[in-house]
Coordinates of C-alpha atoms in Angstrom, one line a residue:
M1 CA -1.5 -18.3 1.4
R2 CA -1.0 -15.0 0.3
F3 CA 2.0 -14.1 -1.5
T4 CA 2.9 -10.9 -3.7
N5 CA 5.2 -9.7 -6.1
V6 CA 5.7 -5.7 -5.9
V7 CA 6.8 -5.5 -9.3
K8 CA 8.3 -2.4 -10.9
P9 CA 7.9 -2.9 -15.2
T10 CA 10.2 1.0 -15.0
H11 CA 11.1 3.4 -12.7
R12 CA 10.3 6.4 -14.6
C13 CA 7.8 8.7 -13.8
N14 CA 6.3 12.0 -15.7
M15 CA 5.8 13.6 -12.8
A16 CA 8.6 15.2 -10.3
C17 CA 6.6 14.4 -6.2
G18 CA 8.6 16.4 -4.3
Y19 CA 8.6 13.6 -1.3
C20 CA 9.2 10.5 -4.8
Y21 CA 10.7 7.2 -1.7
I22 CA 12.4 6.2 -5.4
D23 CA 16.3 6.7 -5.4
D24 CA 16.9 4.4 -8.0
D25 CA 18.1 5.0 -11.7
P26 CA 15.9 5.1 -13.4
G27 CA 17.0 2.7 -16.3
P28 CA 15.4 0.9 -19.3
L29 CA 12.3 -0.9 -19.3
M30 CA 11.5 -4.0 -18.0
S31 CA 12.7 -6.6 -21.4
R32 CA 9.5 -9.8 -22.5
D33 CA 12.5 -11.3 -21.9
T34 CA 12.4 -10.4 -17.6
L35 CA 8.8 -10.1 -17.4
R36 CA 8.5 -13.5 -18.3
A37 CA 11.2 -14.5 -15.8
V38 CA 9.7 -12.7 -13.1
I39 CA 6.1 -14.2 -13.6
E40 CA 7.0 -18.0 -14.2
R41 CA 9.4 -18.4 -11.8
T42 CA 7.3 -16.7 -9.4
F43 CA 4.4 -19.1 -10.2
D44 CA 7.6 -21.8 -9.8
Y45 CA 8.2 -21.0 -6.6
V46 CA 5.3 -20.4 -5.0
S47 CA 3.6 -23.9 -6.3
D48 CA 5.8 -25.5 -4.0
L49 CA 5.1 -23.6 -0.7
S50 CA 1.2 -24.6 -1.3
S51 CA -1.6 -25.8 -4.2
S52 CA -3.7 -23.5 -3.0
A53 CA -2.0 -19.8 -2.2
I54 CA -3.1 -17.2 -4.4
V55 CA -0.2 -15.0 -5.5
D56 CA -0.9 -10.8 -5.6
F57 CA 1.6 -9.4 -8.5
T58 CA 1.8 -5.3 -7.5
W59 CA 2.6 -3.1 -10.7
H60 CA 4.1 -0.3 -9.2
G61 CA 6.5 2.4 -10.8
G62 CA 8.0 4.9 -11.5
E63 CA 4.7 5.1 -13.0
P64 CA 3.8 1.8 -14.4
L65 CA 1.4 2.8 -16.8
L66 CA 4.8 3.4 -18.6
A67 CA 5.3 0.9 -19.7
G68 CA 2.1 0.2 -22.5
V69 CA -0.9 -1.9 -22.6
A70 CA 0.6 -4.1 -24.8
F71 CA 3.1 -4.8 -22.1
Y72 CA 0.5 -5.3 -19.3
R73 CA -1.6 -7.7 -22.4
D74 CA 2.1 -9.5 -22.6
A75 CA 2.0 -9.9 -19.1
K76 CA -1.5 -11.2 -18.4
R77 CA -1.1 -13.8 -21.7
I78 CA 2.0 -15.4 -19.5
Q79 CA -0.2 -15.7 -16.0
C80 CA -2.2 -17.1 -17.5
E81 CA 0.2 -20.1 -19.8
R82 CA 2.3 -20.2 -16.5
N83 CA 0.4 -19.9 -13.2
R84 CA 0.3 -23.8 -12.4
G85 CA -3.1 -24.1 -11.0
L86 CA -2.6 -21.2 -8.9
R87 CA -4.9 -18.2 -8.3
F88 CA -3.2 -15.1 -9.4
V89 CA -5.1 -10.9 -8.7
N90 CA -3.1 -7.5 -10.5
S91 CA -3.1 -4.8 -9.0
I92 CA -1.2 -1.5 -9.9
Q93 CA -0.8 1.9 -8.9
T94 CA -1.0 5.2 -10.6
N95 CA -0.5 8.6 -10.4
G96 CA -3.4 9.2 -12.2
T97 CA -1.9 11.3 -14.6
L98 CA -2.6 8.1 -17.9
L99 CA -5.3 7.1 -17.3
T100 CA -6.6 6.9 -21.4
E101 CA -10.1 5.5 -22.2
E102 CA -7.5 2.5 -23.7
W103 CA -6.4 2.3 -20.1
M104 CA -10.3 2.3 -19.0
D105 CA -10.6 -0.4 -21.6
F106 CA -7.8 -2.8 -20.6
V107 CA -8.5 -3.2 -16.7
Q108 CA -11.9 -4.2 -17.5
Q109 CA -11.3 -6.7 -19.6
E110 CA -8.2 -8.2 -17.8
D111 CA -9.6 -7.7 -14.6
F112 CA -6.8 -5.5 -13.6
R113 CA -7.1 -3.2 -9.7
V114 CA -7.0 0.0 -9.8
S115 CA -5.2 2.7 -6.6
V116 CA -4.7 6.1 -7.4
S117 CA -2.2 8.6 -5.7
I118 CA -4.3 11.1 -4.1
D119 CA -3.7 13.7 -1.2
G120 CA -6.7 15.6 -0.9
P121 CA -8.2 18.2 -2.2
A122 CA -6.1 20.3 -5.1
A123 CA -4.6 23.0 -3.1
L124 CA -3.2 19.9 -0.5
H125 CA -2.7 17.5 -3.9
D126 CA -0.5 20.4 -6.4
E127 CA 1.5 21.2 -3.3
A128 CA 4.2 18.2 -3.6
R129 CA 2.6 16.0 -6.4
K130 CA 3.5 18.3 -9.1
A131 CA 4.4 17.5 -13.1
P132 CA 8.4 18.7 -13.5
D133 CA 7.7 21.9 -15.1
G134 CA 6.0 22.7 -11.6
A135 CA 2.6 21.8 -12.5
G136 CA 0.0 20.2 -9.9
S137 CA -1.2 17.4 -11.3
Y138 CA -4.4 17.1 -9.6
A139 CA -7.2 18.6 -12.5
L140 CA -5.6 15.1 -15.1
V141 CA -6.4 13.3 -11.6
H142 CA -9.4 13.8 -10.7
E143 CA -10.5 13.7 -14.6
S144 CA -9.2 10.0 -14.8
V145 CA -11.2 9.7 -10.6
E146 CA -14.3 10.5 -12.7
R147 CA -13.5 8.7 -15.7
L148 CA -13.5 5.2 -13.9
R149 CA -16.7 6.2 -12.1
R150 CA -18.4 7.0 -15.8
R151 CA -16.9 3.2 -16.5
G152 CA -18.1 1.7 -13.5
I153 CA -14.5 0.4 -12.1
F154 CA -14.0 -0.4 -9.0
F155 CA -10.5 1.7 -7.9
G156 CA -8.8 2.6 -4.5
V157 CA -6.9 5.4 -3.3
C158 CA -3.0 6.0 -1.8
V159 CA -2.7 8.9 0.6
V160 CA 1.0 10.0 1.6
L161 CA 0.5 11.9 5.4
A162 CA 3.7 14.7 5.0
R163 CA 3.9 18.1 6.8
H164 CA 1.7 19.6 4.8
T165 CA -1.3 18.1 4.9
L166 CA -0.7 17.8 9.1
P167 CA -2.9 20.4 9.5
F168 CA -5.5 19.2 7.5
V169 CA -6.8 16.2 8.3
E170 CA -10.1 16.7 9.4
D171 CA -10.1 18.4 5.8
L172 CA -8.6 15.5 4.1
Y173 CA -10.5 13.1 5.2
D174 CA -14.4 15.0 4.5
F175 CA -13.0 15.5 0.8
L176 CA -12.8 11.4 0.6
A177 CA -15.8 10.9 2.0
E178 CA -17.4 13.9 0.7
E179 CA -15.8 12.1 -3.1
Q180 CA -16.2 8.7 -1.4
L181 CA -12.5 7.4 -2.4
P182 CA -12.3 3.9 -0.4
F183 CA -7.9 4.8 0.8
N184 CA -5.2 3.6 2.4
I185 CA -3.4 5.9 4.8
V186 CA 1.5 5.9 4.5
P187 CA 3.5 8.4 6.1
F188 CA 6.5 9.7 5.1
I189 CA 9.3 7.9 4.3
R190 CA 12.8 9.5 4.1
S191 CA 14.4 7.9 0.6
G192 CA 14.1 9.6 -2.8
Q193 CA 13.4 12.8 -3.3
G194 CA 12.5 12.8 0.9
C195 CA 15.7 12.9 2.1
S196 CA 16.1 16.1 -0.1
N197 CA 13.1 17.5 0.7
Y198 CA 12.6 16.1 4.9
D199 CA 11.8 19.9 5.8
L200 CA 9.1 20.6 3.3
Y201 CA 7.5 17.3 4.0
G202 CA 9.2 15.1 6.5
L203 CA 7.3 14.4 9.8
T204 CA 8.5 13.7 13.7
D205 CA 6.9 10.0 15.3
R206 CA 4.4 12.5 18.0
E207 CA 3.0 14.3 14.8
Y208 CA 2.3 11.3 12.4
A209 CA 0.5 9.8 15.1
D210 CA -1.2 13.5 15.8
G211 CA -2.6 13.1 12.4
W212 CA -3.4 9.8 11.9
I213 CA -5.0 9.7 15.2
R214 CA -7.6 12.8 14.6
M215 CA -8.2 11.3 11.0
Y216 CA -8.8 8.2 12.1
D217 CA -12.0 9.3 14.7
R218 CA -13.5 11.3 12.2
W219 CA -13.6 7.6 10.0
F220 CA -14.5 6.0 13.9
Y221 CA -17.9 8.9 14.7
A222 CA -19.0 9.4 10.5
D223 CA -22.0 8.8 10.4
D224 CA -23.5 6.6 6.9
R225 CA -23.5 10.2 5.2
H226 CA -19.9 10.5 5.7
Y227 CA -18.0 7.7 5.9
V228 CA -15.7 6.1 3.7
H229 CA -13.9 2.8 4.2
A230 CA -10.1 4.3 5.4
S231 CA -8.0 -0.4 5.2
D232 CA -5.3 1.4 7.2
F233 CA -7.9 1.7 9.8
V234 CA -9.5 -1.5 9.8
R235 CA -7.0 -3.0 9.3
K236 CA -5.8 -2.1 12.7
T237 CA -8.2 -1.7 14.8
R238 CA -9.2 -5.3 13.5
A239 CA -5.4 -5.8 14.7
V240 CA -6.6 -4.6 18.1
L241 CA -9.2 -6.5 18.8
T242 CA -7.8 -9.9 17.7
G243 CA -4.2 -9.3 19.2
W244 CA -2.5 -10.2 16.2
Q245 CA -1.4 -8.2 13.0
S246 CA -3.2 -7.7 9.8
S247 CA -0.6 -5.7 7.2
C248 CA 2.6 -6.2 6.4
V249 CA 3.8 -3.3 8.4
G250 CA 3.3 -5.7 11.5
S251 CA 3.9 -8.6 10.3
P252 CA 6.8 -10.6 12.7
N253 CA 8.7 -11.3 9.0
C254 CA 7.6 -10.0 6.3
A255 CA 9.8 -10.7 3.7
Q256 CA 8.9 -14.9 3.5
R257 CA 5.6 -13.6 1.8
T258 CA 7.4 -10.5 -0.4
I259 CA 8.6 -9.4 -2.8
S260 CA 9.6 -6.1 -4.8
V261 CA 12.1 -6.4 -8.2
N262 CA 13.0 -4.5 -10.5
P263 CA 13.2 -3.8 -14.5
A264 CA 16.5 -5.6 -14.8
G265 CA 14.6 -8.7 -12.8
D266 CA 16.5 -8.4 -9.5
V267 CA 15.1 -9.2 -6.6
F268 CA 14.7 -7.7 -3.5
P269 CA 12.8 -8.0 -0.3
C270 CA 10.7 -4.7 -0.4
A271 CA 9.5 -2.1 -2.8
S272 CA 11.0 0.4 -0.5
L273 CA 14.4 -1.0 -0.7
T274 CA 15.3 -1.1 -4.6
G275 CA 17.3 1.1 -4.5
M276 CA 19.5 -0.4 -1.8
P277 CA 22.1 -2.5 -3.6
D278 CA 23.1 -4.4 -0.2
W279 CA 19.6 -5.6 -0.3
K280 CA 19.6 -7.5 -4.0
Y281 CA 18.9 -11.3 -3.6
G282 CA 20.2 -11.7 -7.2
N283 CA 18.7 -12.1 -10.4
L284 CA 15.6 -13.9 -12.0
N285 CA 17.5 -14.5 -15.3
E286 CA 19.4 -15.8 -14.1
R287 CA 18.3 -18.1 -10.9
T288 CA 15.1 -19.1 -8.7
L289 CA 13.1 -17.9 -6.4
H290 CA 14.3 -20.5 -4.4
E291 CA 18.0 -19.8 -4.9
L292 CA 17.8 -16.4 -4.4
F293 CA 15.6 -17.0 -1.1
Q294 CA 19.1 -18.8 -0.2
S295 CA 21.2 -15.2 -0.7
E296 CA 22.9 -13.2 2.3
P297 CA 20.3 -10.4 2.0
A298 CA 17.0 -13.1 1.9
Q299 CA 18.6 -14.8 5.1
K300 CA 19.3 -11.8 6.6
A301 CA 16.2 -9.8 5.8
R302 CA 13.9 -13.6 6.9
A303 CA 15.8 -13.2 10.3
R304 CA 15.5 -9.9 11.2
R305 CA 16.1 -9.9 15.4
E306 CA 13.4 -8.7 17.7
D307 CA 14.4 -5.2 20.1
E308 CA 13.8 -6.1 23.1
H309 CA 12.2 -3.2 24.0
C310 CA 9.7 -5.4 22.0
A311 CA 9.7 -8.1 23.7
N312 CA 8.1 -6.5 26.5
C313 CA 5.1 -4.1 24.5
R314 CA 2.2 -5.1 24.5
W315 CA 1.5 -4.6 21.4
R316 CA 4.5 -7.5 20.3
T317 CA 1.9 -9.9 18.3
I318 CA 0.3 -6.4 16.1
C319 CA 3.1 -4.8 15.4
Y320 CA 6.4 -6.3 15.8
G321 CA 8.8 -3.5 16.0
G322 CA 7.1 -2.2 12.9
C323 CA 8.2 -2.0 9.4
M324 CA 11.7 -3.6 8.2
A325 CA 11.9 -1.1 5.4
R326 CA 11.5 1.9 6.9
A327 CA 14.3 1.1 10.1
I328 CA 16.2 0.5 7.4
K329 CA 15.1 4.0 5.1
F330 CA 16.2 5.9 9.0
Y331 CA 18.6 3.6 10.4
G332 CA 19.8 1.9 8.0
N333 CA 19.1 -1.1 10.5
C334 CA 17.1 -3.9 10.0
D335 CA 17.0 -4.9 13.4
R336 CA 16.2 -1.6 14.9
R337 CA 12.4 -0.2 15.0
D338 CA 10.0 1.7 12.8
Y339 CA 11.2 5.7 12.7
Y340 CA 7.2 5.9 13.8
C341 CA 7.3 3.0 16.2
P342 CA 6.5 5.4 19.0
S343 CA 4.0 6.7 17.0
L344 CA 2.3 3.3 16.9
A345 CA 1.8 2.5 20.3
R346 CA -0.1 5.3 20.4
I347 CA -2.1 4.4 18.0
Y348 CA -2.5 1.1 19.0
S349 CA -3.9 2.6 22.2
H350 CA -5.8 5.0 20.8
V351 CA -7.3 2.5 19.1
E352 CA -8.2 0.1 22.0
R353 CA -9.9 3.2 23.8
R354 CA -11.2 4.4 21.1
I355 CA -12.6 0.3 21.8
Q356 CA -14.0 -0.2 25.0
E357 CA -15.9 3.0 24.1
E358 CA -17.9 1.5 22.2
P359 CA -19.7 -1.4 23.4
R360 CA -20.9 -2.3 20.0
L361 CA -17.8 -3.4 18.6
R362 CA -16.7 -5.2 21.8
Q363 CA -19.8 -7.0 21.7
Y364 CA -21.2 -6.5 17.9
Q365 CA -23.4 -9.1 16.8
P366 CA -23.7 -9.8 13.1
G367 CA -28.0 -8.1 12.2
Q368 CA -27.3 -5.0 14.9
Q369 CA -27.6 -1.5 13.9
V370 CA -23.5 0.1 14.3
G371 CA -22.6 2.5 12.5
P372 CA -20.5 2.2 9.7
A373 CA -16.8 2.0 11.3
V374 CA -17.8 0.2 13.6
A375 CA -19.2 -2.7 11.1
N376 CA -16.5 -2.8 8.6
A377 CA -14.3 -3.0 12.0
A378 CA -16.5 -5.9 12.9
G379 CA -15.6 -8.1 9.2
T380 CA -19.1 -7.2 8.8
D381 CA -19.8 -6.4 4.3
G382 CA -20.3 -2.6 4.9
Y383 CA -17.2 -2.4 2.7
S384 CA -19.1 -4.1 -0.3
A385 CA -21.8 -1.0 0.4
T386 CA -18.6 1.3 0.0
K387 CA -17.4 -0.8 -3.8
R388 CA -21.4 -0.3 -5.1
R389 CA -21.8 3.5 -4.1
N390 CA -18.0 3.9 -5.8
S391 CA -18.7 1.7 -8.9
H392 CA -22.0 3.2 -9.1
A393 CA -20.9 6.5 -9.2
N394 CA -21.9 8.5 -12.4
R395 CA -21.4 12.3 -10.8

């Protein structure tokens, strides 16, 4: 089993992205006492569930690098002292503008995984990802990407699909493939600045599906020279192949194995909900996770009811109504289906058609000569090849 804690040491940020989903008070940085409580009580809880579990600590924000290198050195030291024999993984999601050589040294020495937010080439990226003075951030982010490459540090990127990127998704994919940037794609969410700028960046469910499908086809039919790993595309293809969900968005109960903690130590079911007091479980400085999981919000999150539409949907076992946090953000109700539910149905149907058109994917055998998308979706080591290319490129 894997348990994920999305820890937010700060809600502050050095950027002012037009569609930022954060709606929390910036507040202070996480104290060292709170950091210790978060780590210790996470390991205490998970070790009681399974001695073979893996704990994923995802460091998020705001901009998590604002907490400073010393903060994360302390975090790793506490993890090593208090892990109770459990394996753990550290990942950090950054806007990429603060990745100095000191940070490069740290992530290499302490084995932190890195994900950088980037929305494509400069014209697309700078449309939404701006500094407070209105300047685009692409040049700084690209410099960090090149520095990561030179240091041989493997990283991925997170791409937001929004209204301004929709007409250019083929160009976006080509950019990611040319730059060999393994990516995950997520849709705009109506939250934080995304509420104020909904007319600029918001997507209808049809628009999201259209953009996703166009980009997916670019990936699915890519040859070796034009291929890059896309985690969301791989996961959804595998889900359709196996009939089983492969990410938190399609989980029947993501709140069983995921929490998010804000800088004060307050616990919530999801990183997207840390600005919503009604979904606060309580505080890890005051109570254990065992106790917090008995709170009314925690029980409500774990008892999300199935929509009647979902009960009769052919994609039920890989979708389960989609993302609970998006249902809350768009409709204020965790028992509603994801706002992007119609998108997901179209997406899964499209993936199924591509599988049916590709007999090598339906009947794949190890060692068979296939395209890279087929190999990745079938679970071979194509991602490892992409990872090697990314890690050792020196451009």
